[in-house]
Coordinates of C-alpha atoms in Angstrom, one line a residue:
Chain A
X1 CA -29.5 8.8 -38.9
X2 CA -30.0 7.9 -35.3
X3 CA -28.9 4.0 -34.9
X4 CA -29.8 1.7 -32.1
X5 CA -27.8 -1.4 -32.5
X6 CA -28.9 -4.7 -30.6
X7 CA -27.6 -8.3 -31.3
X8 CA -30.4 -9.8 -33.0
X9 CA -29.4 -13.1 -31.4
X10 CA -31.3 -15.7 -30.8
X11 CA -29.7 -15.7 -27.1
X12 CA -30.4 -18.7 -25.2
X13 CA -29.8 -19.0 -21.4
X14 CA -31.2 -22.1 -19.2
X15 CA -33.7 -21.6 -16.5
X16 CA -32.3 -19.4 -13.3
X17 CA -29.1 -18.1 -15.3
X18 CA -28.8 -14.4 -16.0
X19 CA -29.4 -13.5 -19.3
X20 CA -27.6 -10.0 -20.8
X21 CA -28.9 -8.0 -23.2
X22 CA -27.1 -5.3 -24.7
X23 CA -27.8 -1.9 -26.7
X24 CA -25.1 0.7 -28.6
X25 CA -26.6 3.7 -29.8
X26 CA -25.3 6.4 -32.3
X27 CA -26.9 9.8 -31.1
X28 CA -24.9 11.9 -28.1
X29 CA -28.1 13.6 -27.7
X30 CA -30.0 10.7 -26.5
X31 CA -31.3 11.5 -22.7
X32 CA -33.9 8.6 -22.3
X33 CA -33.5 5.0 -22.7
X34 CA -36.1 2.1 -22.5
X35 CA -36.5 -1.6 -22.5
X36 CA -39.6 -3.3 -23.7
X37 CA -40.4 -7.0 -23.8
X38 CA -42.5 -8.1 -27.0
X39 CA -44.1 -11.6 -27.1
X40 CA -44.7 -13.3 -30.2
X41 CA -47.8 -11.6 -31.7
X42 CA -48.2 -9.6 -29.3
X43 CA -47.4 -5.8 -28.9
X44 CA -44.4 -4.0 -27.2
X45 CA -44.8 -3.8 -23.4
X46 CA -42.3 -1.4 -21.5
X47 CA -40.6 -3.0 -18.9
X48 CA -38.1 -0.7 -17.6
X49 CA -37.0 3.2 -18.2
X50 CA -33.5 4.8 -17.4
X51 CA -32.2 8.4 -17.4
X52 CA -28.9 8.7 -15.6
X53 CA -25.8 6.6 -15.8
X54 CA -25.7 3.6 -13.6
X55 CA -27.5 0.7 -12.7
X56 CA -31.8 0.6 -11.9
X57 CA -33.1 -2.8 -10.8
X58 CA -37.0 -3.7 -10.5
X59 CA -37.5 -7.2 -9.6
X60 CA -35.4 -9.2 -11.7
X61 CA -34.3 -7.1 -14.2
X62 CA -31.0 -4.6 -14.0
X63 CA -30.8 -1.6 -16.5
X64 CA -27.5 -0.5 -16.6
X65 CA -26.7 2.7 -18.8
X66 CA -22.8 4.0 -20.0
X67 CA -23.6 7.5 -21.6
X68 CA -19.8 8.1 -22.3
X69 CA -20.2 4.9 -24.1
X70 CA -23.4 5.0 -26.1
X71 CA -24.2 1.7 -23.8
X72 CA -27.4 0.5 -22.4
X73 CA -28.3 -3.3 -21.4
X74 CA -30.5 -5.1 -19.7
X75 CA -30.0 -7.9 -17.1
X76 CA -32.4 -10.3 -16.2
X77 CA -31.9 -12.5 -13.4
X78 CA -33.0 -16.0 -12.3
X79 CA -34.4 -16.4 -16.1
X80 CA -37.7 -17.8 -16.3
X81 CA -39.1 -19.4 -19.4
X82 CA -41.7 -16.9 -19.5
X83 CA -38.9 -14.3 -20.0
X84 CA -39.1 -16.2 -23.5
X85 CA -39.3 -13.2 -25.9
X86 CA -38.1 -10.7 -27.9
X87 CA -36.3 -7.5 -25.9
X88 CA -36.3 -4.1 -27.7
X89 CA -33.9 -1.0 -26.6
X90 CA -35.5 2.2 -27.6
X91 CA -33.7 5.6 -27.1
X92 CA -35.2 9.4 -27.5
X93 CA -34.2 12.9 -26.8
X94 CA -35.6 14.6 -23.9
X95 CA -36.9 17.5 -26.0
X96 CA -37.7 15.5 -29.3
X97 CA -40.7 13.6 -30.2
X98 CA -39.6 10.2 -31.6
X99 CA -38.2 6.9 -30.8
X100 CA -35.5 5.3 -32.3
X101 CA -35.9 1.5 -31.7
X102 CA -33.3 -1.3 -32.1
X103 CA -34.6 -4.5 -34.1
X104 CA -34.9 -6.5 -30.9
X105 CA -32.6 -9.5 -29.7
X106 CA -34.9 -12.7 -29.4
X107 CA -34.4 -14.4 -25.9
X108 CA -35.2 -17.8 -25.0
X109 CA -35.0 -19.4 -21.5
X110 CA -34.7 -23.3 -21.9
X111 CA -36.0 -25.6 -19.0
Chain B
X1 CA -52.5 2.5 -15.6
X2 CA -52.4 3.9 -19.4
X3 CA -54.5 2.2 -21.8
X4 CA -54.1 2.2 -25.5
X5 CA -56.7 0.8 -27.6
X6 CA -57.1 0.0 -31.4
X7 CA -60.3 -0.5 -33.0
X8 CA -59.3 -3.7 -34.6
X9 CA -57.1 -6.9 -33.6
X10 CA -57.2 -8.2 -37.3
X11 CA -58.6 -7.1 -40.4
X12 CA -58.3 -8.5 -44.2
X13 CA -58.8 -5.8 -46.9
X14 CA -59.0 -5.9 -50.4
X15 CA -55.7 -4.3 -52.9
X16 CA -57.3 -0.3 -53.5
X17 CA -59.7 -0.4 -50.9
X18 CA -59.7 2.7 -47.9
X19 CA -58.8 1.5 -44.2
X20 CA -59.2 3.6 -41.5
X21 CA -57.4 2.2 -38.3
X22 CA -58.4 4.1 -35.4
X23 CA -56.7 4.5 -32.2
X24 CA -57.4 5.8 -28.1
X25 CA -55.6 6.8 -25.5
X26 CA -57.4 7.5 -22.0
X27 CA -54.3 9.1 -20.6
X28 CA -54.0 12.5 -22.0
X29 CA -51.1 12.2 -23.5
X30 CA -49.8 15.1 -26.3
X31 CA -48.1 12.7 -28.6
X32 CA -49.3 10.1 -30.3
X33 CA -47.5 7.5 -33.2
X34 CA -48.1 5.0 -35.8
X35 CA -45.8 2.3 -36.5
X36 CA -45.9 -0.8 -38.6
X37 CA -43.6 -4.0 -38.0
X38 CA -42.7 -6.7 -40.4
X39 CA -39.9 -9.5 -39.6
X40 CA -36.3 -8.6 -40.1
X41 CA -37.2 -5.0 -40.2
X42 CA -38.3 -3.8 -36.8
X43 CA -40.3 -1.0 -35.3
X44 CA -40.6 1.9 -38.2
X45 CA -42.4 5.2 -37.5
X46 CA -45.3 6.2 -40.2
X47 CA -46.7 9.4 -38.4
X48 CA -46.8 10.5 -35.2
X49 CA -48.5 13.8 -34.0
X50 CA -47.5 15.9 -31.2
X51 CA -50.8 17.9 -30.8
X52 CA -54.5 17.9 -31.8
X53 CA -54.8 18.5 -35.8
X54 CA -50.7 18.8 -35.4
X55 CA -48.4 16.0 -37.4
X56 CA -45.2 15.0 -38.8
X57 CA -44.0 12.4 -41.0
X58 CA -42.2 9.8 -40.1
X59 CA -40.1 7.0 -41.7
X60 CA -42.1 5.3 -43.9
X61 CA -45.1 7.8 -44.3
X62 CA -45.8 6.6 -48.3
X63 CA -49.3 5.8 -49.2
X64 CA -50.4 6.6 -45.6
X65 CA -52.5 9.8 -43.7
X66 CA -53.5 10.6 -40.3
X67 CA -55.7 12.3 -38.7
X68 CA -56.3 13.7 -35.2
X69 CA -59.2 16.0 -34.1
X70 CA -59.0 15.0 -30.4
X71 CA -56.8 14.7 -28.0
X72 CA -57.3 11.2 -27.2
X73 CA -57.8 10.1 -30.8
X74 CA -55.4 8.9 -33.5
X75 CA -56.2 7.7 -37.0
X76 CA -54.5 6.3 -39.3
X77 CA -55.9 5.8 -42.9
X78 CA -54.4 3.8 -46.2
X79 CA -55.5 5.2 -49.0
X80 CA -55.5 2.8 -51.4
X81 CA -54.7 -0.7 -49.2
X82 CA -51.9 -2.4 -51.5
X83 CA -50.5 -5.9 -50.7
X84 CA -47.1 -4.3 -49.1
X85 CA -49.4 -2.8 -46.9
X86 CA -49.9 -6.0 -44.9
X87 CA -48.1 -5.6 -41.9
X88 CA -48.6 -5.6 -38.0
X89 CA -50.0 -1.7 -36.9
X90 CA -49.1 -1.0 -33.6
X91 CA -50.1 2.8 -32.0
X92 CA -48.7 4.6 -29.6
X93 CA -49.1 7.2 -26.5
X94 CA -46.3 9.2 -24.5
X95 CA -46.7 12.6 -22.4
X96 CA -44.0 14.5 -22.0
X97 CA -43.4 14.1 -19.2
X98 CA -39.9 15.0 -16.9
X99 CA -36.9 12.7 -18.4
X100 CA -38.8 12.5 -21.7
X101 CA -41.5 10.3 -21.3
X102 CA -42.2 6.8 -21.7
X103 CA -44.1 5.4 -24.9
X104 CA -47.2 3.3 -24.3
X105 CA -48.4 0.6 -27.1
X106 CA -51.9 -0.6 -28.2
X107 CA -52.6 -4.2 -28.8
X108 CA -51.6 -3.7 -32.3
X109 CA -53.7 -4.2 -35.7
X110 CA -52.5 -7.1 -37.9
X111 CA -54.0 -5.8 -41.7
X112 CA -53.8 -8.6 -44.4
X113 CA -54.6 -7.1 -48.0
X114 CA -55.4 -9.6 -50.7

């Protein structure tokens, strides 16, 4: 069984903190890792992909990924309450076809 | 940009009828997937298919087929719609592409059987 674990949360941060989201996962073989951002209702939307250990930022959000640890999270910094949502880590094999989602960590960004 | 579509935002379907939930890509991507998510339980795979006329089971594939004749096309069909079938449908793209690929979602299909 390939686990991705996230703290379901709810997380809440205030406006312009950083809020830290964090991922453990179970498989060694695990080569890609991925953060999407779900509204309510809506679907999934990727927000950010990582491959090698260490830190990616795009904007205001940070992946940083541990492989010696099993350890992905995602940074977001100068919250907004737009960032208001549900964040959910997803890891995959390079060679295999499937995801392996978390169950998300709910975020909310008070004003 | 990649574009996932679904042929339906919402649909309400009566226990034993046949639903077809259809699904397109317009970025040629090999694989494509069918999940369903309900509260407390997350993402779970149904079917995904990693080539035309080419699929494999996933988590949950029980009183559920798919179908894909092209490329760009993935279907997804309930046999006999049953109230546990009511769920959010969400379809996916991904190419396979260097690093693995990154996973593309449609607008999702929210099914209520009654």
């Amino acid at each position: 069984q390939k686990e991705v674990e996230q703290n379901s949360g709810p997380l809440s941060v205030p406006e312009g903190a950083i809020a830290s989201l964090n991922c453990t996962y179970s498989d060694r073989g695990s080569q890609s890792f991925f953060w999407y951002r779900q509204y309510s209702g809506k679907s999934p939307e990727l927000i950010m992909s990582i491959y090698s250990n260490g830190d990616k930022e795009d904007g205001r959000f940070t992946a940083q990924l541990n492989k010696a640890s099993q350890y992905v999270s995602l940074l977001i910094r100068d919250s907004q309450p737009s960032d208001s949502a549900t964040y959910l880590c997803a890891v995959s094999q390079n060679t295999g076809n499937q995801f392996y989602f978390g169950t998300g960590t709910s975020l909310t960004v008070i004003p | 940009d990649v574009k996932v579509t679904q042929s339906s935002r919402y649909l309400v379907k009566r226990t034993g009828e046949k639903v077809f939930l259809e699904c397109v890509q317009d970025m040629d991507h090999e694989n494509m997937f069918w999940y369903r998510q309900d509260p407390g339980l997350g993402l779970r795979l149904i079917y995904f298919s990693y080539d035309v006329k080419m699929k494999e089971k996933g988590d949950i594939p029980e009183g559920y087929s798919v179908s894909r004749e092209k490329k760009e096309r993935f279907s997804l069909i309930l046999e006999s719609a049953s109230t546990n079938q009511t769920s959010m449908y969400l379809c996916a793209s991904r190419t396979l592409g260097t690093g693995g690929g990154e996973q593309y979602f449609g607008p999702g299909t929210r099914l209520t059987v009654t």
